[in-house]
Amino acid sequence: MNIKLNAVSKAYGQGGAQFWALQDANVTAASGDFIAIVGPSGSGKSTLLHILGCLDKPTTGEVTVDGQSISNLPDRQMSRIRRDQIGFVFQQYFLNQSMTALQNVLLPLQLAGVREGKKKAAAALNTVGLESKLDSYPAELSGGEQQRVAIARALANDPDIVLADEPTGSLDSKTGKTVLDMLIALNEDSALGVVMVTHDEAVAERAHEKIHILDGRINE
Ligand SMILES: Nc1ncnc2c1ncn2[C@@H]1O[C@H](COP(=O)(O)OP(=O)(O)O)[C@@H](O)[C@H]1O
Ligand SMILES: [Mg+2]
């Protein structure tokens, strides 16, 4: 799978209040890639990631998925691409507090009508080393473990690319390194594409490719 941004810009607001959060971005992300998006707070990192993930459409420019433009794609097909091919991980883990680890990972699979969801959810939790925590609730897990549940949820439907927005941002450096190592191992072992937002240069050093962004513009 590949996602391509051609001269993509994104504006928020209207008229005089219009603000260009991303300007003229040319980016390609594909299966097997490991890309870090680096820049200060407010520079447009999340905006870029949301457009890469087909969560949002650009104001100008074109996004293609496997060569096909998504400009005129109905929302239903956009959500199918997200559901079947892309995984998302956020700084806040966004786990359902009243569900166990297994139930959290299982939920999107059930919503997508995936068969053998329970088996897949358990396998994903096994991949992130949480096979002994299937029945634990988020409150019973450490921050690093909660983020690993979120990663398992992102992986459970076997996506081609995972988009992670500051996945280690809420973790102490040691735990953050564990989570990062996990993403790197997934990239190396299964050719999973990883696109990760970070403002930590040391974290970015471990990616194959770095995209520096400042005031909505990518440093070529
Ligand atoms: N939904 C929105 N409406 C208006 N402005 C937004 C919205 N989302 C982001 N912005 C603005 O766009 C800029 C880039 O935001 P963002 O992509 O979240 O940056 P980063 O992730 O690098 O911190 C910021 O100035 C932010 O305030
Ligand atoms: Mg952000």
CSV table of C-alpha atoms and ligand atoms in Angstrom, one decimal:
chain,number,residue,atom,x,y,z
A,1,MET,CA,0.0,0.0,0.0
A,2,ASN,CA,1.1,3.6,-0.6
A,3,ILE,CA,-0.3,6.9,0.4
A,4,LYS,CA,0.8,9.9,-1.6
A,5,LEU,CA,0.3,13.6,-0.9
A,6,ASN,CA,0.8,15.8,-3.9
A,7,ALA,CA,1.1,19.5,-3.2
A,8,VAL,CA,-1.3,19.2,-0.3
A,9,SER,CA,-2.3,22.2,1.8
A,10,LYS,CA,-4.8,22.4,4.6
A,11,ALA,CA,-6.6,25.5,5.9
A,12,TYR,CA,-8.7,25.7,9.1
A,13,GLY,CA,-11.3,28.4,9.4
A,14,GLN,CA,-12.8,30.7,6.8
A,15,GLY,CA,-12.2,34.1,5.2
A,16,GLY,CA,-10.0,36.4,7.2
A,17,ALA,CA,-9.7,33.9,10.0
A,18,GLN,CA,-8.4,31.3,7.6
A,19,PHE,CA,-5.2,29.7,8.8
A,20,TRP,CA,-3.0,27.4,6.7
A,21,ALA,CA,-1.8,24.6,9.0
A,22,LEU,CA,-0.1,22.7,6.2
A,23,GLN,CA,1.3,24.1,3.0
A,24,ASP,CA,2.4,22.4,-0.2
A,25,ALA,CA,3.3,19.0,1.3
A,26,ASN,CA,4.7,16.3,-0.9
A,27,VAL,CA,4.9,13.0,1.1
A,28,THR,CA,4.8,9.3,0.3
A,29,ALA,CA,4.3,6.7,2.9
A,30,ALA,CA,4.3,3.0,2.0
A,31,SER,CA,4.2,-0.5,3.5
A,32,GLY,CA,7.7,-1.2,5.0
A,33,ASP,CA,8.5,2.5,5.5
A,34,PHE,CA,9.5,3.9,8.8
A,35,ILE,CA,9.1,7.6,8.8
A,36,ALA,CA,9.3,10.1,11.6
A,37,ILE,CA,7.5,13.5,11.4
A,38,VAL,CA,9.4,16.0,13.5
A,39,GLY,CA,8.6,19.5,14.5
A,40,PRO,CA,7.6,21.8,17.4
A,41,SER,CA,4.1,22.0,18.8
A,42,GLY,CA,1.7,23.6,16.4
A,43,SER,CA,3.8,23.1,13.3
A,44,GLY,CA,1.2,20.9,11.6
A,45,LYS,CA,2.4,17.4,12.4
A,46,SER,CA,-1.1,16.0,13.4
A,47,THR,CA,-2.7,17.8,10.5
A,48,LEU,CA,-0.3,16.0,8.2
A,49,LEU,CA,-0.9,12.6,9.9
A,50,HIS,CA,-4.6,13.0,9.7
A,51,ILE,CA,-4.5,13.6,6.0
A,52,LEU,CA,-2.1,10.7,5.5
A,53,GLY,CA,-4.6,8.6,7.5
A,54,CYS,CA,-7.6,9.7,5.4
A,55,LEU,CA,-9.2,11.0,8.5
A,56,ASP,CA,-9.3,14.5,6.9
A,57,LYS,CA,-9.2,15.8,3.3
A,58,PRO,CA,-6.9,18.5,2.1
A,59,THR,CA,-8.1,22.0,1.2
A,60,THR,CA,-6.0,22.0,-2.0
A,61,GLY,CA,-3.8,19.3,-3.6
A,62,GLU,CA,-4.3,15.6,-4.0
A,63,VAL,CA,-4.1,12.5,-2.0
A,64,THR,CA,-3.8,9.1,-3.7
A,65,VAL,CA,-4.1,5.7,-2.1
A,66,ASP,CA,-2.4,3.0,-4.3
A,67,GLY,CA,-2.5,5.5,-7.1
A,68,GLN,CA,-6.2,6.3,-6.8
A,69,SER,CA,-7.2,9.8,-5.9
A,70,ILE,CA,-9.4,10.0,-2.8
A,71,SER,CA,-10.7,13.5,-3.6
A,72,ASN,CA,-14.1,12.3,-4.8
A,73,LEU,CA,-14.3,9.2,-2.7
A,74,PRO,CA,-17.4,9.0,-0.5
A,75,ASP,CA,-17.0,9.0,3.3
A,76,ARG,CA,-18.0,5.3,3.3
A,77,GLN,CA,-15.1,4.3,1.2
A,78,MET,CA,-12.7,6.5,3.1
A,79,SER,CA,-13.7,4.8,6.3
A,80,ARG,CA,-13.2,1.4,4.6
A,81,ILE,CA,-9.6,2.3,3.7
A,82,ARG,CA,-9.0,3.4,7.3
A,83,ARG,CA,-10.6,0.3,8.7
A,84,ASP,CA,-8.9,-2.3,6.5
A,85,GLN,CA,-5.5,-0.8,5.7
A,86,ILE,CA,-4.5,1.8,8.4
A,87,GLY,CA,-4.0,1.5,12.1
A,88,PHE,CA,-3.9,4.6,14.4
A,89,VAL,CA,-2.1,5.1,17.7
A,90,PHE,CA,-2.4,8.3,19.7
A,91,GLN,CA,-0.6,9.9,22.6
A,92,GLN,CA,-3.6,9.5,24.8
A,93,TYR,CA,-4.4,5.8,24.5
A,94,PHE,CA,-8.1,6.3,24.0
A,95,LEU,CA,-9.0,3.0,25.7
A,96,ASN,CA,-12.5,2.3,26.9
A,97,GLN,CA,-12.1,2.2,30.7
A,98,SER,CA,-15.0,-0.2,31.2
A,99,MET,CA,-13.6,-2.8,28.9
A,100,THR,CA,-10.8,-5.3,29.4
A,101,ALA,CA,-7.7,-5.2,27.2
A,102,LEU,CA,-9.1,-8.0,25.1
A,103,GLN,CA,-12.5,-6.2,24.7
A,104,ASN,CA,-10.8,-3.0,23.7
A,105,VAL,CA,-8.9,-4.7,20.9
A,106,LEU,CA,-11.9,-6.8,19.9
A,107,LEU,CA,-14.4,-3.9,19.6
A,108,PRO,CA,-13.2,-2.4,16.2
A,109,LEU,CA,-12.9,-5.9,14.8
A,110,GLN,CA,-16.5,-6.6,15.7
A,111,LEU,CA,-17.7,-3.3,14.3
A,112,ALA,CA,-15.9,-4.2,11.1
A,113,GLY,CA,-17.6,-7.6,11.0
A,114,VAL,CA,-14.2,-9.4,11.1
A,115,ARG,CA,-14.5,-13.1,11.5
A,116,GLU,CA,-12.6,-14.8,14.3
A,117,GLY,CA,-12.2,-11.4,16.0
A,118,LYS,CA,-11.4,-12.9,19.4
A,119,LYS,CA,-8.6,-15.0,18.1
A,120,LYS,CA,-7.1,-12.0,16.2
A,121,ALA,CA,-7.5,-9.7,19.2
A,122,ALA,CA,-5.7,-12.2,21.4
A,123,ALA,CA,-3.0,-12.7,18.8
A,124,ALA,CA,-2.4,-8.9,18.6
A,125,LEU,CA,-2.1,-8.7,22.4
A,126,ASN,CA,0.4,-11.5,22.2
A,127,THR,CA,2.4,-9.6,19.6
A,128,VAL,CA,2.8,-6.7,22.0
A,129,GLY,CA,3.7,-9.0,24.9
A,130,LEU,CA,0.4,-8.7,26.9
A,131,GLU,CA,-0.8,-12.2,26.6
A,132,SER,CA,-1.1,-12.4,30.4
A,133,LYS,CA,-3.2,-9.2,30.6
A,134,LEU,CA,-6.1,-10.0,28.4
A,135,ASP,CA,-8.7,-9.6,31.2
A,136,SER,CA,-7.1,-6.6,32.8
A,137,TYR,CA,-8.9,-3.2,32.7
A,138,PRO,CA,-6.9,-0.1,31.6
A,139,ALA,CA,-6.9,1.2,35.3
A,140,GLU,CA,-5.0,-2.0,36.2
A,141,LEU,CA,-2.3,-1.4,33.6
A,142,SER,CA,0.7,0.9,33.5
A,143,GLY,CA,0.9,3.7,30.9
A,144,GLY,CA,3.3,1.6,28.7
A,145,GLU,CA,1.0,-1.4,28.9
A,146,GLN,CA,-2.1,0.8,28.0
A,147,GLN,CA,-0.2,2.1,25.0
A,148,ARG,CA,0.7,-1.5,24.0
A,149,VAL,CA,-3.0,-2.3,24.2
A,150,ALA,CA,-3.7,0.6,21.9
A,151,ILE,CA,-1.0,-0.6,19.5
A,152,ALA,CA,-2.5,-4.1,19.6
A,153,ARG,CA,-5.9,-2.5,18.7
A,154,ALA,CA,-4.2,-0.7,15.8
A,155,LEU,CA,-2.6,-4.0,14.6
A,156,ALA,CA,-5.4,-6.4,15.1
A,157,ASN,CA,-7.0,-6.0,11.6
A,158,ASP,CA,-3.6,-6.5,10.0
A,159,PRO,CA,-3.1,-3.0,8.5
A,160,ASP,CA,-0.5,-2.1,6.0
A,161,ILE,CA,0.5,1.2,7.7
A,162,VAL,CA,0.3,2.4,11.3
A,163,LEU,CA,0.1,6.1,12.0
A,164,ALA,CA,1.2,7.0,15.4
A,165,ASP,CA,0.8,10.6,16.8
A,166,GLU,CA,3.4,11.0,19.6
A,167,PRO,CA,2.9,7.5,20.8
A,168,THR,CA,5.6,7.8,23.5
A,169,GLY,CA,4.6,11.4,24.5
A,170,SER,CA,2.8,10.4,27.7
A,171,LEU,CA,5.4,7.8,28.7
A,172,ASP,CA,8.6,8.0,30.7
A,173,SER,CA,11.7,7.6,28.6
A,174,LYS,CA,12.4,4.0,29.5
A,175,THR,CA,8.8,2.9,28.8
A,176,GLY,CA,8.7,5.1,25.7
A,177,LYS,CA,11.8,3.2,24.5
A,178,THR,CA,10.0,-0.1,25.0
A,179,VAL,CA,7.0,1.0,22.9
A,180,LEU,CA,9.3,2.5,20.3
A,181,ASP,CA,11.3,-0.8,20.1
A,182,MET,CA,8.1,-2.6,19.5
A,183,LEU,CA,7.1,-0.4,16.6
A,184,ILE,CA,10.6,-0.9,15.1
A,185,ALA,CA,10.4,-4.6,15.5
A,186,LEU,CA,7.0,-4.7,13.8
A,187,ASN,CA,8.4,-2.6,10.9
A,188,GLU,CA,11.4,-4.9,10.6
A,189,ASP,CA,9.7,-8.3,11.0
A,190,SER,CA,6.4,-7.8,9.2
A,191,ALA,CA,7.1,-4.9,6.8
A,192,LEU,CA,4.5,-2.9,8.6
A,193,GLY,CA,4.7,0.8,7.5
A,194,VAL,CA,5.1,3.1,10.4
A,195,VAL,CA,4.7,6.8,10.3
A,196,MET,CA,5.3,8.4,13.7
A,197,VAL,CA,4.9,12.0,14.9
A,198,THR,CA,7.4,13.0,17.5
A,199,HIS,CA,9.1,16.1,18.8
A,200,ASP,CA,12.0,14.1,20.2
A,201,GLU,CA,15.0,14.1,17.9
A,202,ALA,CA,16.5,11.0,19.6
A,203,VAL,CA,13.3,9.1,18.8
A,204,ALA,CA,13.3,10.3,15.2
A,205,GLU,CA,17.0,9.2,14.8
A,206,ARG,CA,15.7,5.6,14.8
A,207,ALA,CA,13.5,6.1,11.8
A,208,HIS,CA,14.6,5.4,8.2
A,209,GLU,CA,13.3,8.8,7.0
A,210,LYS,CA,12.7,12.1,8.7
A,211,ILE,CA,10.3,14.7,7.7
A,212,HIS,CA,10.9,18.1,9.4
A,213,ILE,CA,8.0,20.4,9.5
A,214,LEU,CA,7.9,24.1,10.7
A,215,ASP,CA,4.9,26.5,10.4
A,216,GLY,CA,3.1,24.1,8.2
A,217,ARG,CA,6.0,23.7,5.7
A,218,ILE,CA,8.1,20.6,5.2
A,219,ASN,CA,11.9,21.2,5.0
A,220,GLU,CA,12.9,19.6,1.7
B,1,LIG,N1,-9.5,21.8,13.9
B,1,LIG,C1,-8.8,22.9,13.9
B,1,LIG,N2,-9.3,24.2,13.7
B,1,LIG,C2,-8.5,25.3,13.7
B,1,LIG,N3,-7.2,25.3,13.9
B,1,LIG,C3,-6.6,24.0,14.0
B,1,LIG,C4,-7.3,22.8,14.0
B,1,LIG,N4,-6.5,21.8,14.2
B,1,LIG,C5,-5.2,22.4,14.3
B,1,LIG,N5,-5.3,23.7,14.1
B,1,LIG,C6,-4.2,24.6,14.1
B,1,LIG,O1,-3.3,24.2,13.1
B,1,LIG,C7,-1.9,24.3,13.5
B,1,LIG,C8,-1.3,23.0,13.4
B,1,LIG,O2,-1.9,22.1,14.3
B,1,LIG,P1,-1.4,20.6,14.5
B,1,LIG,O3,-1.4,19.9,13.2
B,1,LIG,O4,-2.3,20.0,15.5
B,1,LIG,O5,0.1,20.8,15.0
B,1,LIG,P2,1.0,19.8,15.8
B,1,LIG,O6,0.5,18.4,15.8
B,1,LIG,O7,2.4,19.9,15.2
B,1,LIG,O8,1.1,20.3,17.2
B,1,LIG,C9,-2.0,24.9,15.0
B,1,LIG,O9,-1.7,26.2,14.9
B,1,LIG,C10,-3.4,24.5,15.4
B,1,LIG,O10,-3.8,25.5,16.4
B,2,MG,MG,-0.1,17.2,17.3
